[in-house]
Coordinates of C-alpha atoms in Angstrom, one line a residue:
M206 CA 119.4 71.3 93.2
A207 CA 122.2 69.9 95.4
R208 CA 120.5 68.3 98.5
G209 CA 123.4 66.9 100.5
I210 CA 124.9 63.5 101.2
N211 CA 122.1 62.5 103.6
V212 CA 119.5 62.8 100.8
L213 CA 121.6 60.8 98.4
L214 CA 122.0 58.0 101.0
T215 CA 118.2 58.0 101.4
L216 CA 117.8 57.5 97.7
V217 CA 120.5 54.9 97.5
D218 CA 118.8 53.0 100.3
K219 CA 115.5 53.0 98.5
F220 CA 116.7 52.0 95.1
S221 CA 120.0 50.0 95.5
Q222 CA 118.6 46.6 96.4
P223 CA 116.4 46.0 93.3
L224 CA 119.4 47.1 91.1
K225 CA 121.9 44.8 93.0
K226 CA 119.7 41.8 92.4
V227 CA 120.0 42.0 88.6
A228 CA 123.4 43.8 88.4
G229 CA 125.8 41.7 90.5
E230 CA 128.7 42.6 88.4
T231 CA 130.1 46.1 87.6
K232 CA 129.9 45.7 83.8
Q233 CA 126.3 44.6 84.0
A234 CA 125.4 47.6 86.2
T235 CA 127.2 50.0 83.9
R236 CA 125.2 48.7 80.9
Q237 CA 122.0 49.1 82.9
I238 CA 122.7 52.6 83.8
K239 CA 123.5 53.4 80.2
N240 CA 120.2 51.8 79.1
A241 CA 118.4 53.8 81.8
Q242 CA 119.8 57.0 80.5
N243 CA 118.7 56.0 77.0
M244 CA 115.1 55.3 78.2
V245 CA 115.0 58.7 80.0
N246 CA 116.0 60.4 76.7
K247 CA 113.3 58.4 74.9
F248 CA 110.6 59.4 77.4
A249 CA 111.8 63.0 77.4
G250 CA 111.6 63.2 73.6
G251 CA 107.8 63.5 73.7
A252 CA 107.3 64.8 77.2
N253 CA 106.0 68.1 78.2
E254 CA 108.0 71.0 79.8
K255 CA 107.2 70.0 83.3
F256 CA 108.7 66.5 82.8
L257 CA 111.7 67.9 81.0
S258 CA 112.3 70.4 83.8
L259 CA 112.1 67.7 86.4
A260 CA 114.3 65.4 84.6
G261 CA 116.9 68.2 84.2
S262 CA 116.8 69.1 87.8
V263 CA 117.0 65.6 89.3
A264 CA 119.8 64.7 86.9
K265 CA 122.1 66.8 89.0
I266 CA 121.7 64.5 92.0
G267 CA 124.1 61.6 91.8
M268 CA 123.3 59.7 88.6
G269 CA 119.9 61.4 88.6
I270 CA 116.6 60.3 90.1
A271 CA 115.2 59.8 86.6
A272 CA 118.0 57.4 85.7
I273 CA 117.6 55.6 89.0
G274 CA 113.9 55.3 88.4
T275 CA 114.3 54.0 85.0
G276 CA 117.0 51.6 86.2
L277 CA 114.3 50.2 88.4
A278 CA 112.1 49.9 85.4
I279 CA 114.8 47.7 83.9
A280 CA 115.2 45.7 87.1
G281 CA 111.5 45.2 87.6
A282 CA 109.5 46.7 84.7
K283 CA 106.1 45.7 86.0
N284 CA 106.6 47.0 89.5
F285 CA 107.9 50.4 88.3
A286 CA 105.2 50.7 85.7
D287 CA 102.4 49.8 88.2
E288 CA 103.8 52.4 90.7
A289 CA 104.0 55.1 88.0
I290 CA 100.5 54.4 86.7
E291 CA 99.2 54.4 90.3
K292 CA 100.7 57.8 90.9
A293 CA 99.5 59.2 87.6
N294 CA 95.9 58.0 88.4
A295 CA 96.0 59.6 91.9
Q296 CA 97.1 62.9 90.4
V297 CA 94.5 62.8 87.7
A298 CA 91.9 61.9 90.2
A299 CA 92.8 64.8 92.5
E300 CA 92.8 67.2 89.5
T301 CA 89.4 65.9 88.2
K302 CA 87.9 66.2 91.6
L303 CA 89.1 69.8 92.0
V304 CA 87.6 70.8 88.7
T305 CA 84.3 69.1 89.4
I306 CA 83.9 70.7 92.9
L307 CA 84.9 74.2 91.7
G308 CA 82.2 73.8 89.0
D309 CA 79.7 73.7 91.9
V310 CA 80.9 76.9 93.5
R311 CA 78.3 79.6 92.7
A312 CA 80.8 82.4 92.4
I313 CA 82.8 80.5 89.9
Q314 CA 79.7 79.4 87.9
E315 CA 78.8 83.1 87.5
Q316 CA 82.1 83.6 85.6
G317 CA 80.8 81.6 82.7
A318 CA 81.9 78.6 80.7
G319 CA 85.4 77.3 81.4
A320 CA 85.7 79.1 84.7
A321 CA 86.1 76.0 86.8
E322 CA 88.8 74.6 84.5
R323 CA 90.7 78.0 84.6
A324 CA 90.4 78.2 88.4
A325 CA 91.6 74.5 88.8
K326 CA 94.6 75.1 86.5
S327 CA 95.5 78.2 88.5
L328 CA 95.2 76.3 91.8
G329 CA 97.2 73.4 90.4
E330 CA 100.0 75.7 89.6
Y331 CA 99.9 77.2 93.1
A332 CA 99.9 73.7 94.6
S333 CA 103.0 72.9 92.6
Q334 CA 104.6 76.2 93.7
L335 CA 103.8 75.3 97.4
Q336 CA 105.5 71.9 96.8
T337 CA 108.8 73.6 95.9
V338 CA 109.0 75.4 99.3
G339 CA 107.7 72.6 101.6
V340 CA 107.3 68.9 102.0
V341 CA 103.7 68.4 100.9
G342 CA 103.2 66.8 97.5
D343 CA 100.9 68.8 95.1
E344 CA 98.4 66.0 94.9
V345 CA 97.9 66.2 98.7
T346 CA 97.5 70.0 98.4
L347 CA 94.9 69.6 95.6
A348 CA 92.9 67.2 97.8
G349 CA 92.7 69.9 100.5
M350 CA 91.9 72.6 98.0
A351 CA 89.1 70.5 96.6
Q352 CA 87.6 70.1 100.0
L353 CA 87.8 73.9 100.7
G354 CA 85.7 74.2 97.5
T355 CA 82.9 72.3 99.1
F356 CA 82.5 75.3 101.4
Q357 CA 81.8 77.5 98.4
M358 CA 85.2 79.1 98.7
T359 CA 86.4 80.9 95.6
E360 CA 89.8 80.4 93.8
D361 CA 91.2 83.5 95.5
Q362 CA 89.9 82.5 99.0
I363 CA 91.4 79.0 98.6
K364 CA 94.8 80.5 97.6
T365 CA 94.6 82.8 100.6
V366 CA 94.4 79.9 103.1
S367 CA 96.3 77.2 101.4
S368 CA 99.8 78.0 102.7
G369 CA 98.4 78.1 106.2
M370 CA 96.5 74.8 105.6
L371 CA 99.8 73.1 104.7
D372 CA 101.5 74.6 107.8
L373 CA 98.8 73.2 110.0
L374 CA 98.9 69.8 108.1
V375 CA 102.6 69.4 108.5
N376 CA 102.4 70.6 112.2
Q377 CA 99.9 67.7 112.8
K378 CA 101.2 65.0 110.5
G379 CA 104.9 65.8 109.8
L380 CA 106.2 64.2 106.6
N381 CA 103.4 61.6 106.5
A382 CA 100.5 63.7 105.4
T383 CA 98.0 62.0 103.0
Q384 CA 95.2 63.3 100.9
E385 CA 92.8 62.2 103.5
D386 CA 94.7 64.2 106.1
A387 CA 94.6 67.3 103.9
V388 CA 90.8 66.8 103.5
N389 CA 90.4 66.7 107.3
V390 CA 92.5 69.9 107.8
A391 CA 90.5 71.6 105.0
N392 CA 87.3 70.6 106.7
M393 CA 88.4 72.4 109.9
I394 CA 89.2 75.5 107.9
G395 CA 85.9 75.3 106.0
K396 CA 84.0 75.1 109.3
V397 CA 85.9 78.3 110.5
M398 CA 84.8 80.0 107.2
M399 CA 81.3 79.2 108.3
G400 CA 81.9 81.0 111.6
N401 CA 82.8 78.0 113.8
V402 CA 86.0 79.3 115.4
G403 CA 86.0 76.4 117.8
A404 CA 87.1 74.0 115.0
L405 CA 90.6 75.5 115.1
Q406 CA 90.7 76.0 118.8
R407 CA 90.2 72.3 119.4
V408 CA 93.5 71.6 117.6
G409 CA 95.4 74.3 119.7
I410 CA 95.0 77.3 117.4
S411 CA 94.4 80.4 119.4
L412 CA 92.4 83.5 118.4
D413 CA 91.8 86.8 120.1
D414 CA 88.3 88.4 120.3
Y415 CA 88.9 90.7 117.3
Q416 CA 89.9 87.8 115.1
K417 CA 86.9 85.7 116.3
D418 CA 84.6 88.7 115.5
I419 CA 86.0 89.1 111.9
I420 CA 85.6 85.4 111.3
K421 CA 82.0 85.5 112.5
T422 CA 80.8 88.7 110.9
G423 CA 83.2 89.6 108.1
T424 CA 82.8 89.0 104.3
A425 CA 84.0 85.7 102.9
D426 CA 87.2 87.4 101.7
E427 CA 87.7 89.0 105.1
R428 CA 87.2 85.7 106.9
A429 CA 89.7 83.9 104.5
A430 CA 92.3 86.6 105.1
M431 CA 91.8 86.4 108.9
I432 CA 92.1 82.6 108.9
A433 CA 95.3 82.9 107.0
E434 CA 96.6 85.5 109.6
V435 CA 95.6 83.3 112.5
L436 CA 97.3 80.2 111.0
A437 CA 100.4 82.3 110.3
Q438 CA 100.5 83.4 113.9
N439 CA 100.1 79.9 115.3
V440 CA 101.9 77.5 112.8
G441 CA 103.3 79.8 110.1
G442 CA 106.5 78.5 108.5
V443 CA 106.3 74.9 109.8
N444 CA 106.0 73.5 106.3
E445 CA 109.0 75.4 105.0
A446 CA 111.1 74.7 108.1
M447 CA 110.5 71.0 107.8
R448 CA 111.9 71.0 104.3
K449 CA 115.3 72.2 105.7
T450 CA 115.7 69.1 107.9
D451 CA 117.5 66.0 106.4
A452 CA 114.3 64.0 106.4
G453 CA 112.5 67.0 104.8
K454 CA 115.1 67.3 102.1
A455 CA 114.7 63.6 101.3
A456 CA 110.9 64.0 101.2
A457 CA 111.2 67.0 98.9
I458 CA 113.3 64.9 96.5
M459 CA 110.8 62.1 96.6
N460 CA 108.1 64.5 95.7
D461 CA 110.1 65.6 92.6
Y462 CA 110.7 61.9 91.8
G463 CA 106.9 61.3 92.3
D464 CA 106.2 64.0 89.8
M465 CA 108.5 62.4 87.2
Q466 CA 106.7 59.1 87.9
E467 CA 103.3 60.7 87.3
E468 CA 104.4 62.0 83.9
V469 CA 105.8 58.5 82.9
G470 CA 102.5 56.9 84.3
K471 CA 100.4 59.2 82.1
R472 CA 102.3 58.2 79.0
L473 CA 102.1 54.5 80.0
N474 CA 98.3 55.0 80.4
K475 CA 98.0 56.4 76.9
V476 CA 100.0 53.5 75.5
R477 CA 97.9 51.0 77.4
T478 CA 94.7 52.6 76.3
G479 CA 95.8 52.7 72.7
I480 CA 96.5 49.0 72.8
M481 CA 93.2 48.1 74.5
T482 CA 91.2 50.2 71.9
A483 CA 93.2 49.2 68.9

């Protein structure tokens, strides 16, 4: 997972100042890094496979993002813990919203008990997959997916348009896309699913007469497929191309780091809840 010197410099920039404040001397810094590594091992001891995979991957970069992050915990435990818990809560909120909205999709309801949970899990895995090839964090993608669900789109239809949704999102917002931005883009796509081709035309997406006709008269699956085709023709590959830039590489690493923080935050939440209910 080697990312290049520019990415490492970005990380050093982000994390060096808090460490320098408490580790003015080399020996003290060395002890802190060793403690950080021990804390990573402690967290990993009870973590799930996703956390272990992330920790293993990022460890290859410099002294490892996980070690850097835990070093921050030593330098400012409250700040790191608060940030980790905030990220974990945002992720859980996005996942919960997705399950709830999918539960209101009639085609998913017809599949019986547990269908919404299964669909949400599948879409969550796809969002994580999309994160590995672009610059959009999976929690942002989940917010867009959930909004697509409000237009009664099924799991398969959401998957069909999601890659294009992220291309359009990155084309509009670059590396700074938020969950709110994803919701706005998903709203445009949802309106097109309802036959309003002007929603995409207003942001510079062009369609020919045949494509407009399919979107207006086709089945839901045909409309989703055509929307994906239109987005691919207009903004296809933007998300992936952005990842290849120096700034994109840094953003991708920070997404991985954010995933690690989410896992730590979830564990901290469990500890905090246990203390409060004891």
